[in-house]
Coordinates of C-alpha atoms in Angstrom, one line a residue:
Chain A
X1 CA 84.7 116.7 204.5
X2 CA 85.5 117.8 200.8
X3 CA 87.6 115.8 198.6
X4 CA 91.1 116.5 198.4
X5 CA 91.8 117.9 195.2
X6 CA 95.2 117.3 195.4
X7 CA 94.6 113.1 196.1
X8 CA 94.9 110.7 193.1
X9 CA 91.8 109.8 191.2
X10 CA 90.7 105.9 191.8
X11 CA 88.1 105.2 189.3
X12 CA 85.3 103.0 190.6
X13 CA 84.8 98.8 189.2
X14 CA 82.1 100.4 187.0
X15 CA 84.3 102.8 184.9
X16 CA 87.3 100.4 185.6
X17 CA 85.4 97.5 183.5
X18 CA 83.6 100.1 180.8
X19 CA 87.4 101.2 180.4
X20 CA 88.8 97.5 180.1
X21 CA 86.0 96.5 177.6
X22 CA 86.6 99.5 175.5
X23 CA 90.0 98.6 175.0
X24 CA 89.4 94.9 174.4
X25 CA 87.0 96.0 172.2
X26 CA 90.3 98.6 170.1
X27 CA 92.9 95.8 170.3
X28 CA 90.2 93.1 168.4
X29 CA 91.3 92.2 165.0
X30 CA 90.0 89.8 162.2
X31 CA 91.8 86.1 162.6
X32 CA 94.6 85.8 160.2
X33 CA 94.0 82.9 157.8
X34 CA 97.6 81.9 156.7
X35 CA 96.3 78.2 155.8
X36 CA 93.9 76.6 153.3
X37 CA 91.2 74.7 154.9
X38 CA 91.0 71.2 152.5
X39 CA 89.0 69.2 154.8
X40 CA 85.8 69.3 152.8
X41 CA 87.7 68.9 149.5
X42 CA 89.4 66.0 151.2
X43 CA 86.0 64.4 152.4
X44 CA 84.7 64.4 148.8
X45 CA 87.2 62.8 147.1
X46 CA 87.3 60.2 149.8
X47 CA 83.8 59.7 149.3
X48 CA 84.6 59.5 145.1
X49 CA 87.6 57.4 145.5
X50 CA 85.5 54.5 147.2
X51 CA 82.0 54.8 145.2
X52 CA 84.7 54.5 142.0
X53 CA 86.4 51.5 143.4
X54 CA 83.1 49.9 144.6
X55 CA 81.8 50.6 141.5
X56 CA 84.7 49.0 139.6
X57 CA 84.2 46.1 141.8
X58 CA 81.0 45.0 141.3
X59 CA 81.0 46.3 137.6
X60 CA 81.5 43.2 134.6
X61 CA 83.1 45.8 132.7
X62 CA 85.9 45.1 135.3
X63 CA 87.3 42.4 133.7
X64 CA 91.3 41.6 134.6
X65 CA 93.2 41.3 131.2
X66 CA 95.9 38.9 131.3
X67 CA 97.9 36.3 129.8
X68 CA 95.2 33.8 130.8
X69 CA 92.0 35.8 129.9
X70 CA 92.3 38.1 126.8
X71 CA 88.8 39.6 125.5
X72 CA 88.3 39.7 121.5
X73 CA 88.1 43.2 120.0
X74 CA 84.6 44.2 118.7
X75 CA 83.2 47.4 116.8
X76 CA 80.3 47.1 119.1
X77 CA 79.7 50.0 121.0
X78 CA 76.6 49.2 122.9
X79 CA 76.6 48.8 126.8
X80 CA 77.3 45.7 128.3
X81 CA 74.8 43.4 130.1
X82 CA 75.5 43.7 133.8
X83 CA 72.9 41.1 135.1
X84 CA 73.6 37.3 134.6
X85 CA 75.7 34.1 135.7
X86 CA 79.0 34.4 135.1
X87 CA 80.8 32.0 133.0
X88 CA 84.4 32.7 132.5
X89 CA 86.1 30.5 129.5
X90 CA 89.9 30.8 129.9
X91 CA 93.3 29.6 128.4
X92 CA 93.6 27.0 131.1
X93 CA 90.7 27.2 133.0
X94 CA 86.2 27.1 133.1
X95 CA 84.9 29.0 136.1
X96 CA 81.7 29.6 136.9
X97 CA 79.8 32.7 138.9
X98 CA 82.2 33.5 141.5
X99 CA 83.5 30.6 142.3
X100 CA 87.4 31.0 142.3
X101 CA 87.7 26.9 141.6
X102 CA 87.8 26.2 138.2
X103 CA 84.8 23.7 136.8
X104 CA 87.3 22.3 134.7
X105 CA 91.0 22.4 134.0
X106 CA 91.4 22.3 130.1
X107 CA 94.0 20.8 128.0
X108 CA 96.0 22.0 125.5
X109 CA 94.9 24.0 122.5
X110 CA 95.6 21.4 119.8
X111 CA 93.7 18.7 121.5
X112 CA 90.7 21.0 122.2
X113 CA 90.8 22.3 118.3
X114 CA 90.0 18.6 117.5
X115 CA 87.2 17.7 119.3
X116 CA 86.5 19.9 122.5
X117 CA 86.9 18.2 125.4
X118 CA 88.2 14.7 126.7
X119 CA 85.1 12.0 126.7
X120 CA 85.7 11.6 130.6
X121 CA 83.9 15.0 130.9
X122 CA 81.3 13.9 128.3
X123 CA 78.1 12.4 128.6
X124 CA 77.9 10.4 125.9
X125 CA 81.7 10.1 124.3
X126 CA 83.8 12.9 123.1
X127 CA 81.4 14.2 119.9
X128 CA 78.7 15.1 122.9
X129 CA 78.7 18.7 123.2
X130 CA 77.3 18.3 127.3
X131 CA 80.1 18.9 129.2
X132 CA 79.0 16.8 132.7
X133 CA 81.0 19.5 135.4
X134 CA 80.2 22.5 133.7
X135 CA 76.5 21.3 133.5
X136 CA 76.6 20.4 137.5
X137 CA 78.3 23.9 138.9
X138 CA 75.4 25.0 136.8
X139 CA 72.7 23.5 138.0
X140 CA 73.0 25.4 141.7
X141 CA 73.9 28.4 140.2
X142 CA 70.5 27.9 138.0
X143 CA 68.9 27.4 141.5
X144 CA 70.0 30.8 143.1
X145 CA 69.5 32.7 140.1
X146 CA 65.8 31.3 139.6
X147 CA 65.2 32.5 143.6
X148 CA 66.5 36.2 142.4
X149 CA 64.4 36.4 139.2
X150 CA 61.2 35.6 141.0
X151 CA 62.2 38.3 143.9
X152 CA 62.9 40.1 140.7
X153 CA 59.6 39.6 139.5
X154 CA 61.3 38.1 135.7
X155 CA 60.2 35.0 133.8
X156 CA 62.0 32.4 136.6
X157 CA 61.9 29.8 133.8
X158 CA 65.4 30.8 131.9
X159 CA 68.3 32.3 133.1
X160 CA 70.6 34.3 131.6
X161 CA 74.9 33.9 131.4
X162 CA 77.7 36.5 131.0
X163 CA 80.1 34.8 128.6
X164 CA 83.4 36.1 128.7
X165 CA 85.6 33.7 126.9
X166 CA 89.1 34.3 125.6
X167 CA 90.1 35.3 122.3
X168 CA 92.1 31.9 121.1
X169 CA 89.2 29.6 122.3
X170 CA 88.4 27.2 120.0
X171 CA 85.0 27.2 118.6
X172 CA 84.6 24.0 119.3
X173 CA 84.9 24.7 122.9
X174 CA 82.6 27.9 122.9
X175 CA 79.5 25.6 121.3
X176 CA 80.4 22.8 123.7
X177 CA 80.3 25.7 126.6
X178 CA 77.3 27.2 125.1
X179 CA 75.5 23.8 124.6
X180 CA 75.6 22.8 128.0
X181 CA 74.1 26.3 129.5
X182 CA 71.4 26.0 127.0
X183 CA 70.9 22.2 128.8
X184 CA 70.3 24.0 131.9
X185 CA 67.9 26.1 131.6
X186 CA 70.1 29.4 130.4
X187 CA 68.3 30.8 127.3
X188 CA 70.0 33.9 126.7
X189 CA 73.8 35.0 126.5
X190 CA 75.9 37.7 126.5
X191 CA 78.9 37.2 124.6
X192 CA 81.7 39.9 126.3
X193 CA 84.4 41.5 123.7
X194 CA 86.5 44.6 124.7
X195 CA 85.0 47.7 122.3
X196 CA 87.4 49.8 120.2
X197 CA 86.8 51.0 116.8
X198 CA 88.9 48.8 114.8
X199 CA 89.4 45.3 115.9
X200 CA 93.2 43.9 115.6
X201 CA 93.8 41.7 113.1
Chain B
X1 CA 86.6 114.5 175.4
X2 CA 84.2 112.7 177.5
X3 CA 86.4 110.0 176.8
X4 CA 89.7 111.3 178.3
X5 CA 87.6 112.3 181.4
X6 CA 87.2 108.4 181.9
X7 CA 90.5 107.7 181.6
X8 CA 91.7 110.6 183.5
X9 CA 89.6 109.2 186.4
X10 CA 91.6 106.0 186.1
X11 CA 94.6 105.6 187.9
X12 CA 98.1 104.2 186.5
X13 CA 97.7 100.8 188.1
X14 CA 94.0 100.5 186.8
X15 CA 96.0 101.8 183.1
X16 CA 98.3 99.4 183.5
X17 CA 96.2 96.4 184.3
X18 CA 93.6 97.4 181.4
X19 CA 96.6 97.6 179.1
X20 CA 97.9 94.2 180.5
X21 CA 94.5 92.7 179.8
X22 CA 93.3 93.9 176.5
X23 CA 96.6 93.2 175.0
X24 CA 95.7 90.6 171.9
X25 CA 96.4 86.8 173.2
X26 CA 99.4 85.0 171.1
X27 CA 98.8 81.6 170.3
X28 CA 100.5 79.2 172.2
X29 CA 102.7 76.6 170.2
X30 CA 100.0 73.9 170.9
X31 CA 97.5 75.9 169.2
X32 CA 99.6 76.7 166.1
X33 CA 99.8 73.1 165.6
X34 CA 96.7 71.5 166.2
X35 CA 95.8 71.5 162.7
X36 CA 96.2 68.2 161.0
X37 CA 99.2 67.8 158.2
X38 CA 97.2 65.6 155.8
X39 CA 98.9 67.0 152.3
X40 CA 101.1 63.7 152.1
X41 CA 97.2 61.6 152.6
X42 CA 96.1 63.9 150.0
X43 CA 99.1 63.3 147.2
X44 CA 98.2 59.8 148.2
X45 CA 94.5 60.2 147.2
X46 CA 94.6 62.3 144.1
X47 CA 97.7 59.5 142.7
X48 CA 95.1 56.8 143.6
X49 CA 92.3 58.4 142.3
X50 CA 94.5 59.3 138.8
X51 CA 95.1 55.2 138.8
X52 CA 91.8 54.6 139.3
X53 CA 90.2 56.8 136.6
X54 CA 92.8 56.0 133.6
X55 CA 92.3 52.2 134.3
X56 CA 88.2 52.5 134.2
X57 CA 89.1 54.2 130.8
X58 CA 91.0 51.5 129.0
X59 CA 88.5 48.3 129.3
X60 CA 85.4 49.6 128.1
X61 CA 83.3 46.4 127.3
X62 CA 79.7 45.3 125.1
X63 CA 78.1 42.0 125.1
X64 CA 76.6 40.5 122.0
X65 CA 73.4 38.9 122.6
X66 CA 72.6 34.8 121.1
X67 CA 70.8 32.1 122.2
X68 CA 71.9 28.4 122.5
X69 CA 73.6 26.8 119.5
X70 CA 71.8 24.8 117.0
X71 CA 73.7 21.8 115.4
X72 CA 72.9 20.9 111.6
X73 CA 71.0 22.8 109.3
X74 CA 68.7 24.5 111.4
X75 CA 67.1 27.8 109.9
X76 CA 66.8 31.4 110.6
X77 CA 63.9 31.9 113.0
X78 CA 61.6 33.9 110.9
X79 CA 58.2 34.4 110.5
X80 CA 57.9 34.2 106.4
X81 CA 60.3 31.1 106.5
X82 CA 59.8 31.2 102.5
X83 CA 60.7 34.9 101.8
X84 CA 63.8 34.8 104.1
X85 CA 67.4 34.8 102.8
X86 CA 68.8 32.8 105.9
X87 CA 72.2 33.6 105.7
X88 CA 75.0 31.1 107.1
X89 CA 78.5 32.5 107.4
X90 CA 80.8 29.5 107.3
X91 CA 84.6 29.9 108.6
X92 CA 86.8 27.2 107.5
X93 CA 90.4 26.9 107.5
X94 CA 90.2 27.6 103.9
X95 CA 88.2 30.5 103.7
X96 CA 84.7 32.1 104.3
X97 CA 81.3 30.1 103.1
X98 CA 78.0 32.4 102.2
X99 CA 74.9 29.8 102.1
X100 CA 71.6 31.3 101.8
X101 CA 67.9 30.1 101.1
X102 CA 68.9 29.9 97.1
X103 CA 71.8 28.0 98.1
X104 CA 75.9 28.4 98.4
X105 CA 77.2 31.6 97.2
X106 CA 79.8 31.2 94.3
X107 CA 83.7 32.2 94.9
X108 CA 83.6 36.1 94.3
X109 CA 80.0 36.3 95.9
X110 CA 78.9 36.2 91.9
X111 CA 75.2 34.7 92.3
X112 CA 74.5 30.8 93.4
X113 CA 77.5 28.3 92.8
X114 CA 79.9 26.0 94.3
X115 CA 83.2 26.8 95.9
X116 CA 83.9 28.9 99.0
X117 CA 82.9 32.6 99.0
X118 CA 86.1 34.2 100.1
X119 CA 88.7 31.6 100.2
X120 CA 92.1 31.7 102.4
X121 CA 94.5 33.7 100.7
X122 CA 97.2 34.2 103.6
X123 CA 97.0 32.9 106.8
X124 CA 98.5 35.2 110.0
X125 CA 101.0 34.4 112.7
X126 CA 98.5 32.6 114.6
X127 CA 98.2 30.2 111.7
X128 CA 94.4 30.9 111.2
X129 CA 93.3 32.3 107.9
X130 CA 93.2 36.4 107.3
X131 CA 89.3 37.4 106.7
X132 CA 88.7 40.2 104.4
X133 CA 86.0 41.6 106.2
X134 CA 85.5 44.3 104.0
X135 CA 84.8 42.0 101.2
X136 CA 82.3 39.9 103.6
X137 CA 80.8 43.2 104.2
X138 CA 80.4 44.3 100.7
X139 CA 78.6 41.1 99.5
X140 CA 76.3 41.0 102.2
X141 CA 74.6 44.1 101.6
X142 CA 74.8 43.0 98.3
X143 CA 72.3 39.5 99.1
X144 CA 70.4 42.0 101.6
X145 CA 69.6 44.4 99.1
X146 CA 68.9 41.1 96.5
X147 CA 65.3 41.9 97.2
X148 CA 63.4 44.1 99.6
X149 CA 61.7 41.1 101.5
X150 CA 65.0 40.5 103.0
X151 CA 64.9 44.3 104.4
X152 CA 63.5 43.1 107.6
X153 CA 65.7 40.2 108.2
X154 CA 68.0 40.7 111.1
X155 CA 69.2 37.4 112.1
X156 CA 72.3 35.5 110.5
X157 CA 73.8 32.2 111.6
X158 CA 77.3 31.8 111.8
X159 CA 79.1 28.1 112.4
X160 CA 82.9 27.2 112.5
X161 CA 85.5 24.5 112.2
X162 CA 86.2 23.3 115.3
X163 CA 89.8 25.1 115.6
X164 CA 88.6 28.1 114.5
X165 CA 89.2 30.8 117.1
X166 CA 86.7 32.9 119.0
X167 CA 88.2 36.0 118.0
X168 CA 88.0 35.4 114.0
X169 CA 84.1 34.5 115.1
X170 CA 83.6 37.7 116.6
X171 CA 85.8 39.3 113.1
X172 CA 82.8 37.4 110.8
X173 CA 80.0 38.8 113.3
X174 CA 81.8 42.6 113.0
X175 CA 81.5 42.0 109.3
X176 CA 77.8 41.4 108.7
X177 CA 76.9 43.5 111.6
X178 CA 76.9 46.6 110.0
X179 CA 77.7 48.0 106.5
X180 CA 80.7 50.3 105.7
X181 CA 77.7 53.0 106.0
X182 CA 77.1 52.0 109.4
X183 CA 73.7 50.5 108.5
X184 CA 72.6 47.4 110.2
X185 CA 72.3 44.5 108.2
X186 CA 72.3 41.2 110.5
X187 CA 72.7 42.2 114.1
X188 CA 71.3 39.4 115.4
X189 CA 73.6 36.1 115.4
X190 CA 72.4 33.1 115.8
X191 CA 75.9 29.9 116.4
X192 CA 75.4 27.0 114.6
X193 CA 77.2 23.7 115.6
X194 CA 78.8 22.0 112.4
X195 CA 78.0 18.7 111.7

């Protein structure tokens, strides 16, 4: 029997999908982008925010300035030494590496511009230069450092000392500091001052 | 044309449902805010970061290199102990000694004589004496350049009163560091314990 001419036109699931995906296909547009994507940016200075603050950390350039500890001014420009014992020469206090406990608890100014220290941290009386705690703190300290210089593959026969000592020390104090890390086995120091062009006066 | 002959075969239900279907999706409100809010994390960052770089920027630091102190009259370690100058920069409370090889350097730094070199002529707040380190510059070039087997000589040994602070030491080893021409004259410091 012929087709009715006059019945509606159903379109089979062949033309009905071609049809669908045409039109899909018309209605597509781009994605709008109505936002900045900082992610990545974000990442990276993540990544520079802690490499700078672990850098600082570990850095001996990062020394805290305060009323206690106040580096000398220098027209030295060079770059400082980064690889030694610490010894730390305060107001109040002698420390020693990282130690937080102070080697020795120091007096006032006046009696220290006389003759150093008091004879009970002597060896031999007060004009001895070998300061007995200081000399003892040292003397692990000397131990580790000896074990890192021969893993180091340096001369494990002398050690070497950061000296960061504040700016009203006595010099009395400094050679009776210096003395004793010289009695135990430090041969070389690296005396620490702040660098700027013109020192204060 | 062919193109209208597809659609004319479809029917207004299969039109309908095409249109229905194609139609582009909105975005439902979960989907418009899945994306994180981390401006406030990054204003945080970028302040810390600020903080971070302007305090790196204020303590640069240098070390001066020395070995341990001598006490007494210990020389310059040189190889021609006899052609050395072997500077010793005294700070007193009274002013700045010059001692070399030839022996104490006069008040004035005019040739071999007693007195201090520079003597005290104020003292500062602090109540230590003011150094005129141009002056203790000036006249040691002048000894340096005395003679040109001193050329080579590097090392210079400088010793204290006891009182004297670490910060006028480190003003005396500025001085004879370099000259006002930023040549090096004694670099190399050698601490002396006063007897």
């Amino acid at each position: 029997m012929p087709p009715d001419p006059k019945a509606p036109h159903v379109a089979s699931i062949a033309q009905f999908k071609a049809a669908l995906r045409k039109a899909k296909r018309k209605n597509e547009h781009e994605p709008e982008i109505n936002f900045l994507n900082i992610t990545a940016m974000l990442d990276m200075m993540t990544i520079i925010l802690v490499f700078l603050l672990k850098t600082m950390a570990s850095s001996s350039g990062a020394i805290p300035q305060s009323k206690d500890l106040a580096l000398p001014a220098s027209v030295l420009q060079t770059e400082p030494h980064q690889e030694g014992v610490a010894v730390v020469i305060t107001k109040s206090q002698i420390l020693v590496g990282d130690d937080p406990n102070p080697v020795v608890v120091l007096p006032t100014r006046e009696s220290l511009a006389q003759s150093g220290l008091d004879a009970k941290y002597k060896k031999a009386g007060i004009n001895d230069l070998h300061i007995v705690p200081l000399a003892n703190a040292l003397l692990s300290v000397r131990e580790l450092d000896k074990q890192i210089r021969m893993a180091k593959g340096l001369d494990p026969n002398s050690s070497e000392a950061i000296v960061i000592v504040d700016e009203t020390t006595p010099y009395r104090l400094l050679m009776e500091v210096l003395f004793t890390l010289g009695q135990s086995s430090f041969g070389k120091y690296h005396l620490m001052v702040l660098s700027s062009k013109k020192p204060k006066t | 044309m062919a193109e209208q002959k597809a659609e004319a075969k479809l029917s207004a239900g299969q039109r309908s449902k095409i249109r229905r279907l194609a139609a582009p999706q909105e975005l439902s409100a979960d989907d418009e805010a899945g994306e994180l809010n981390i401006v406030p994390f990054l204003d945080m960052v970028v302040n810390i970061l600020m903080f971070v770089l302007a305090t790196v920027a204020v303590t640069f630091t240098a070390t001066i290199e020395t070995t341990p102190p001598s006490s007494g009259g210990g020389k310059v370690r040189i190889e021609r102990a006899d052609k050395a100058l072997n500077l010793t920069v005294i700070v007193t409370n009274d002013g700045v000694a010059l001692k070399a090889a030839g022996g104490n350097i006069s008040t004035g730094c005019d040739g071999v004589g007693p007195g201090i070199t520079f003597p005290t002529k104020n003292k500062g707040p602090d109540g230590e004496p003011v150094l005129d380190a141009d002056a203790i510059t000036e006249c040691v070039r002048k000894l340096k350049d005395s003679s040109p087997d001193f050329k080579e000589e590097t090392q210079i040994r400088i010793t204290a009163s006891n009182n004297i602070s670490y910060r006028k030491v480190i003003e005396c080893i500025d001085a004879v560091r370099k000259d006002k021409n930023g040549n090096d004259m004694f670099p190399d410091v050698l601490f002396g314990v006063p007897r």
